[in-house]
């Protein structure tokens, strides 16, 4: 079935460090891929998305490239800030019914 | 544009009691979803509505959970009776239609069952 496997956390980085959070997926069709972010006490917010192979999603300095050959959608940021501390969820959506499958989330803490 | 609204934000009940959560989606969004997010896990879909009809409720524990969206706008999720393992955050999300492939989430209701 369709699923997402996400790098386990928690991850702790110093400010301005490079961030990578790994995400791989299994899908029977051609999914769209997403990264959602959840700040403490808030709901999930869409961070970025990619709808087809080789697409790159980007937002707020974060990037992720849809790699069909490795079934991956790794999240990267060149220089993290304290305000990036949150839980990050990788997700996929299959066209039929638009059901979302989420990874387990990766908690990121950025220290000054 | 107003986001997805949910209430209450927090609820504490004892096991075997009943509880209800309310969600008002973004105006014009035909599709509404309820998710359960257990601590340390990703959200899991409970039920999906298209207008006032159920599209998918395959993962809804129907012996104790029920949901309705009678007028195709706001929705209520009920648990009766609650169990300890129902402690979780219940997230509501909406999308314009099933093929829009972007969902907008509310802040969630954190339920604690004692």
mmCIF file of C-alpha atoms in Angstrom:
data_model
loop_
_atom_site.group_PDB
_atom_site.id
_atom_site.type_symbol
_atom_site.label_atom_id
_atom_site.label_comp_id
_atom_site.label_asym_id
_atom_site.label_seq_id
_atom_site.Cartn_x
_atom_site.Cartn_y
_atom_site.Cartn_z
ATOM 1 C CA UNK A 1 0.000 0.000 0.000
ATOM 2 C CA UNK A 2 0.864 3.660 -0.003
ATOM 3 C CA UNK A 3 3.097 4.852 2.811
ATOM 4 C CA UNK A 4 5.772 7.305 3.874
ATOM 5 C CA UNK A 5 8.890 6.533 5.888
ATOM 6 C CA UNK A 6 10.467 9.473 7.588
ATOM 7 C CA UNK A 7 13.749 9.987 9.391
ATOM 8 C CA UNK A 8 13.296 9.637 13.116
ATOM 9 C CA UNK A 9 14.159 12.439 15.461
ATOM 10 C CA UNK A 10 14.553 14.348 17.484
ATOM 11 C CA UNK A 11 17.060 16.492 15.637
ATOM 12 C CA UNK A 12 18.955 19.246 17.424
ATOM 13 C CA UNK A 13 21.013 21.740 15.430
ATOM 14 C CA UNK A 14 22.821 24.955 16.101
ATOM 15 C CA UNK A 15 21.602 28.099 14.397
ATOM 16 C CA UNK A 16 22.892 28.448 10.814
ATOM 17 C CA UNK A 17 23.584 24.721 10.491
ATOM 18 C CA UNK A 18 22.529 22.717 7.417
ATOM 19 C CA UNK A 19 19.375 20.651 7.745
ATOM 20 C CA UNK A 20 18.379 17.435 6.003
ATOM 21 C CA UNK A 21 15.337 15.378 6.954
ATOM 22 C CA UNK A 22 14.999 12.189 4.951
ATOM 23 C CA UNK A 23 11.713 10.964 3.526
ATOM 24 C CA UNK A 24 11.050 7.980 1.280
ATOM 25 C CA UNK A 25 7.752 6.788 -0.033
ATOM 26 C CA UNK A 26 5.919 3.791 -1.430
ATOM 27 C CA UNK A 27 3.041 4.406 -3.797
ATOM 28 C CA UNK A 28 1.108 2.373 -6.318
ATOM 29 C CA UNK A 29 0.410 5.318 -8.599
ATOM 30 C CA UNK A 30 1.899 8.746 -9.154
ATOM 31 C CA UNK A 31 1.584 10.616 -5.886
ATOM 32 C CA UNK A 32 1.979 14.244 -5.001
ATOM 33 C CA UNK A 33 4.468 14.812 -2.182
ATOM 34 C CA UNK A 34 4.326 17.321 0.630
ATOM 35 C CA UNK A 35 6.136 18.641 3.646
ATOM 36 C CA UNK A 36 3.976 19.984 6.440
ATOM 37 C CA UNK A 37 5.234 21.822 9.521
ATOM 38 C CA UNK A 38 3.601 21.887 12.938
ATOM 39 C CA UNK A 39 4.651 24.589 15.375
ATOM 40 C CA UNK A 40 3.964 24.036 19.073
ATOM 41 C CA UNK A 41 0.266 24.255 19.858
ATOM 42 C CA UNK A 42 -0.732 24.795 16.241
ATOM 43 C CA UNK A 43 -2.170 22.768 13.400
ATOM 44 C CA UNK A 44 -0.259 21.522 10.388
ATOM 45 C CA UNK A 45 0.783 24.074 7.787
ATOM 46 C CA UNK A 46 1.818 23.264 4.263
ATOM 47 C CA UNK A 47 5.517 24.062 3.846
ATOM 48 C CA UNK A 48 6.075 22.941 0.265
ATOM 49 C CA UNK A 49 4.901 20.438 -2.299
ATOM 50 C CA UNK A 50 5.818 18.746 -5.572
ATOM 51 C CA UNK A 51 3.341 17.092 -7.877
ATOM 52 C CA UNK A 52 5.530 15.209 -10.352
ATOM 53 C CA UNK A 53 8.966 13.665 -10.715
ATOM 54 C CA UNK A 54 11.933 16.076 -10.713
ATOM 55 C CA UNK A 55 9.782 18.945 -9.420
ATOM 56 C CA UNK A 56 11.392 21.002 -6.675
ATOM 57 C CA UNK A 57 9.219 22.510 -3.999
ATOM 58 C CA UNK A 58 10.568 25.478 -2.066
ATOM 59 C CA UNK A 59 9.397 27.891 0.601
ATOM 60 C CA UNK A 60 11.005 29.965 3.385
ATOM 61 C CA UNK A 61 14.473 28.685 2.446
ATOM 62 C CA UNK A 62 13.401 25.024 2.573
ATOM 63 C CA UNK A 63 13.654 22.827 -0.512
ATOM 64 C CA UNK A 64 12.748 19.281 -1.490
ATOM 65 C CA UNK A 65 13.050 17.509 -4.849
ATOM 66 C CA UNK A 66 10.707 14.733 -5.980
ATOM 67 C CA UNK A 67 13.060 11.868 -6.915
ATOM 68 C CA UNK A 68 11.167 9.049 -8.571
ATOM 69 C CA UNK A 69 14.264 6.892 -9.109
ATOM 70 C CA UNK A 70 15.009 6.799 -5.375
ATOM 71 C CA UNK A 71 11.386 7.326 -4.244
ATOM 72 C CA UNK A 72 12.541 10.138 -2.017
ATOM 73 C CA UNK A 73 11.557 13.678 -1.068
ATOM 74 C CA UNK A 74 14.221 14.852 1.375
ATOM 75 C CA UNK A 75 13.778 18.231 3.062
ATOM 76 C CA UNK A 76 16.783 20.581 3.148
ATOM 77 C CA UNK A 77 17.622 24.039 4.385
ATOM 78 C CA UNK A 78 21.003 25.665 4.129
ATOM 79 C CA UNK A 79 20.918 27.697 7.342
ATOM 80 C CA UNK A 80 18.348 26.991 10.036
ATOM 81 C CA UNK A 81 17.032 29.551 12.488
ATOM 82 C CA UNK A 82 15.638 29.201 15.995
ATOM 83 C CA UNK A 83 12.202 29.962 14.561
ATOM 84 C CA UNK A 84 12.402 26.769 12.456
ATOM 85 C CA UNK A 85 12.016 24.663 15.600
ATOM 86 C CA UNK A 86 8.924 22.549 14.941
ATOM 87 C CA UNK A 87 7.797 19.077 13.907
ATOM 88 C CA UNK A 88 8.070 18.313 10.201
ATOM 89 C CA UNK A 89 5.842 15.778 8.461
ATOM 90 C CA UNK A 90 6.387 14.235 5.066
ATOM 91 C CA UNK A 91 3.182 13.195 3.305
ATOM 92 C CA UNK A 92 1.915 11.839 0.039
ATOM 93 C CA UNK A 93 -1.407 12.107 -1.681
ATOM 94 C CA UNK A 94 -2.728 9.736 -4.259
ATOM 95 C CA UNK A 95 -5.095 11.183 -6.808
ATOM 96 C CA UNK A 96 -7.966 8.844 -6.172
ATOM 97 C CA UNK A 97 -9.922 10.270 -3.244
ATOM 98 C CA UNK A 98 -7.069 12.583 -2.339
ATOM 99 C CA UNK A 99 -6.230 10.572 0.768
ATOM 100 C CA UNK A 100 -3.107 11.737 2.551
ATOM 101 C CA UNK A 101 -0.553 9.429 4.159
ATOM 102 C CA UNK A 102 1.716 11.040 6.721
ATOM 103 C CA UNK A 103 5.065 10.041 8.113
ATOM 104 C CA UNK A 104 5.590 9.908 11.850
ATOM 105 C CA UNK A 105 7.116 13.372 12.020
ATOM 106 C CA UNK A 106 10.596 14.644 12.844
ATOM 107 C CA UNK A 107 11.041 17.054 15.703
ATOM 108 C CA UNK A 108 13.616 19.768 15.042
ATOM 109 C CA UNK A 109 15.080 21.990 17.743
ATOM 110 C CA UNK A 110 17.425 24.794 16.737
ATOM 111 C CA UNK A 111 19.550 26.245 19.504
ATOM 112 C CA UNK A 112 21.139 29.722 19.393
ATOM 113 C CA UNK B 1 -9.429 34.286 4.238
ATOM 114 C CA UNK B 2 -10.477 32.616 7.492
ATOM 115 C CA UNK B 3 -8.872 29.267 8.183
ATOM 116 C CA UNK B 4 -10.337 26.012 9.446
ATOM 117 C CA UNK B 5 -11.923 26.529 12.848
ATOM 118 C CA UNK B 6 -12.141 23.867 15.526
ATOM 119 C CA UNK B 7 -13.548 23.766 19.035
ATOM 120 C CA UNK B 8 -12.907 23.102 21.773
ATOM 121 C CA UNK B 9 -9.125 23.364 21.739
ATOM 122 C CA UNK B 10 -8.743 21.120 24.771
ATOM 123 C CA UNK B 11 -10.972 18.539 26.430
ATOM 124 C CA UNK B 12 -10.412 16.282 29.419
ATOM 125 C CA UNK B 13 -12.894 13.503 30.130
ATOM 126 C CA UNK B 14 -13.033 10.223 31.997
ATOM 127 C CA UNK B 15 -13.196 6.899 30.201
ATOM 128 C CA UNK B 16 -16.677 5.798 29.181
ATOM 129 C CA UNK B 17 -17.827 9.413 28.888
ATOM 130 C CA UNK B 18 -18.921 10.990 25.616
ATOM 131 C CA UNK B 19 -17.309 13.892 23.790
ATOM 132 C CA UNK B 20 -17.966 15.878 20.626
ATOM 133 C CA UNK B 21 -15.711 18.035 18.493
ATOM 134 C CA UNK B 22 -16.765 20.681 16.020
ATOM 135 C CA UNK B 23 -15.143 21.838 12.790
ATOM 136 C CA UNK B 24 -15.954 24.669 10.409
ATOM 137 C CA UNK B 25 -13.969 24.382 7.156
ATOM 138 C CA UNK B 26 -12.784 27.157 4.898
ATOM 139 C CA UNK B 27 -15.709 28.708 3.066
ATOM 140 C CA UNK B 28 -16.378 26.983 -0.234
ATOM 141 C CA UNK B 29 -14.344 23.891 0.544
ATOM 142 C CA UNK B 30 -16.377 20.850 -0.420
ATOM 143 C CA UNK B 31 -14.112 18.221 1.095
ATOM 144 C CA UNK B 32 -13.647 17.805 4.841
ATOM 145 C CA UNK B 33 -11.394 15.401 6.698
ATOM 146 C CA UNK B 34 -11.051 14.279 10.299
ATOM 147 C CA UNK B 35 -7.669 12.954 11.435
ATOM 148 C CA UNK B 36 -6.486 11.402 14.680
ATOM 149 C CA UNK B 37 -2.932 12.273 15.724
ATOM 150 C CA UNK B 38 -1.602 10.201 18.592
ATOM 151 C CA UNK B 39 1.417 11.641 20.379
ATOM 152 C CA UNK B 40 4.600 10.887 18.457
ATOM 153 C CA UNK B 41 2.779 9.759 15.316
ATOM 154 C CA UNK B 42 1.601 11.306 12.102
ATOM 155 C CA UNK B 43 -2.057 12.104 11.521
ATOM 156 C CA UNK B 44 -4.252 9.168 10.550
ATOM 157 C CA UNK B 45 -7.379 9.725 8.477
ATOM 158 C CA UNK B 46 -10.606 8.802 10.256
ATOM 159 C CA UNK B 47 -13.216 9.996 7.791
ATOM 160 C CA UNK B 48 -13.529 12.047 4.602
ATOM 161 C CA UNK B 49 -16.652 13.924 3.487
ATOM 162 C CA UNK B 50 -17.484 15.286 0.078
ATOM 163 C CA UNK B 51 -20.204 17.886 0.740
ATOM 164 C CA UNK B 52 -22.563 16.013 3.090
ATOM 165 C CA UNK B 53 -21.680 12.511 1.897
ATOM 166 C CA UNK B 54 -19.074 10.124 3.301
ATOM 167 C CA UNK B 55 -16.282 9.273 0.840
ATOM 168 C CA UNK B 56 -14.084 7.149 3.087
ATOM 169 C CA UNK B 57 -14.668 5.994 6.665
ATOM 170 C CA UNK B 58 -12.734 2.751 6.466
ATOM 171 C CA UNK B 59 -10.496 3.652 9.414
ATOM 172 C CA UNK B 60 -13.216 5.044 11.661
ATOM 173 C CA UNK B 61 -13.913 2.797 14.695
ATOM 174 C CA UNK B 62 -17.622 2.774 14.097
ATOM 175 C CA UNK B 63 -18.506 1.051 17.339
ATOM 176 C CA UNK B 64 -17.640 4.234 19.233
ATOM 177 C CA UNK B 65 -16.890 7.003 16.721
ATOM 178 C CA UNK B 66 -19.417 8.818 14.575
ATOM 179 C CA UNK B 67 -19.272 11.895 12.401
ATOM 180 C CA UNK B 68 -21.717 13.962 10.434
ATOM 181 C CA UNK B 69 -21.761 16.897 8.062
ATOM 182 C CA UNK B 70 -25.473 17.367 7.636
ATOM 183 C CA UNK B 71 -25.566 20.591 5.611
ATOM 184 C CA UNK B 72 -22.282 20.053 3.835
ATOM 185 C CA UNK B 73 -20.521 22.814 5.753
ATOM 186 C CA UNK B 74 -19.504 22.285 9.370
ATOM 187 C CA UNK B 75 -18.986 18.879 10.889
ATOM 188 C CA UNK B 76 -19.125 17.116 14.246
ATOM 189 C CA UNK B 77 -17.058 14.142 15.373
ATOM 190 C CA UNK B 78 -18.315 12.201 18.390
ATOM 191 C CA UNK B 79 -16.807 9.528 20.589
ATOM 192 C CA UNK B 80 -19.136 7.463 22.748
ATOM 193 C CA UNK B 81 -17.921 5.899 25.002
ATOM 194 C CA UNK B 82 -14.336 7.109 25.143
ATOM 195 C CA UNK B 83 -11.409 4.827 25.922
ATOM 196 C CA UNK B 84 -7.967 5.669 27.270
ATOM 197 C CA UNK B 85 -6.407 4.986 23.867
ATOM 198 C CA UNK B 86 -8.559 7.726 22.299
ATOM 199 C CA UNK B 87 -6.295 10.338 23.899
ATOM 200 C CA UNK B 88 -4.950 12.237 20.906
ATOM 201 C CA UNK B 89 -5.216 15.447 18.926
ATOM 202 C CA UNK B 90 -8.167 15.436 16.524
ATOM 203 C CA UNK B 91 -7.437 17.466 13.435
ATOM 204 C CA UNK B 92 -9.931 18.746 10.938
ATOM 205 C CA UNK B 93 -8.829 19.658 7.423
ATOM 206 C CA UNK B 94 -10.565 20.882 4.304
ATOM 207 C CA UNK B 95 -9.816 21.136 0.627
ATOM 208 C CA UNK B 96 -11.555 22.781 -2.284
ATOM 209 C CA UNK B 97 -12.336 19.420 -3.860
ATOM 210 C CA UNK B 98 -10.859 15.906 -3.882
ATOM 211 C CA UNK B 99 -8.536 16.623 -6.787
ATOM 212 C CA UNK B 100 -7.063 19.861 -5.421
ATOM 213 C CA UNK B 101 -4.395 17.820 -3.544
ATOM 214 C CA UNK B 102 -3.846 20.467 -0.898
ATOM 215 C CA UNK B 103 -5.441 20.266 2.521
ATOM 216 C CA UNK B 104 -5.728 23.076 5.046
ATOM 217 C CA UNK B 105 -5.641 22.085 8.694
ATOM 218 C CA UNK B 106 -7.296 23.520 11.761
ATOM 219 C CA UNK B 107 -5.462 23.905 15.095
ATOM 220 C CA UNK B 108 -6.856 20.633 16.438
ATOM 221 C CA UNK B 109 -8.607 19.526 19.607
ATOM 222 C CA UNK B 110 -6.411 17.868 22.212
ATOM 223 C CA UNK B 111 -8.395 15.135 23.985
ATOM 224 C CA UNK B 112 -7.204 13.559 27.217
ATOM 225 C CA UNK B 113 -9.100 10.525 28.492
ATOM 226 C CA UNK B 114 -8.434 9.690 32.148
#
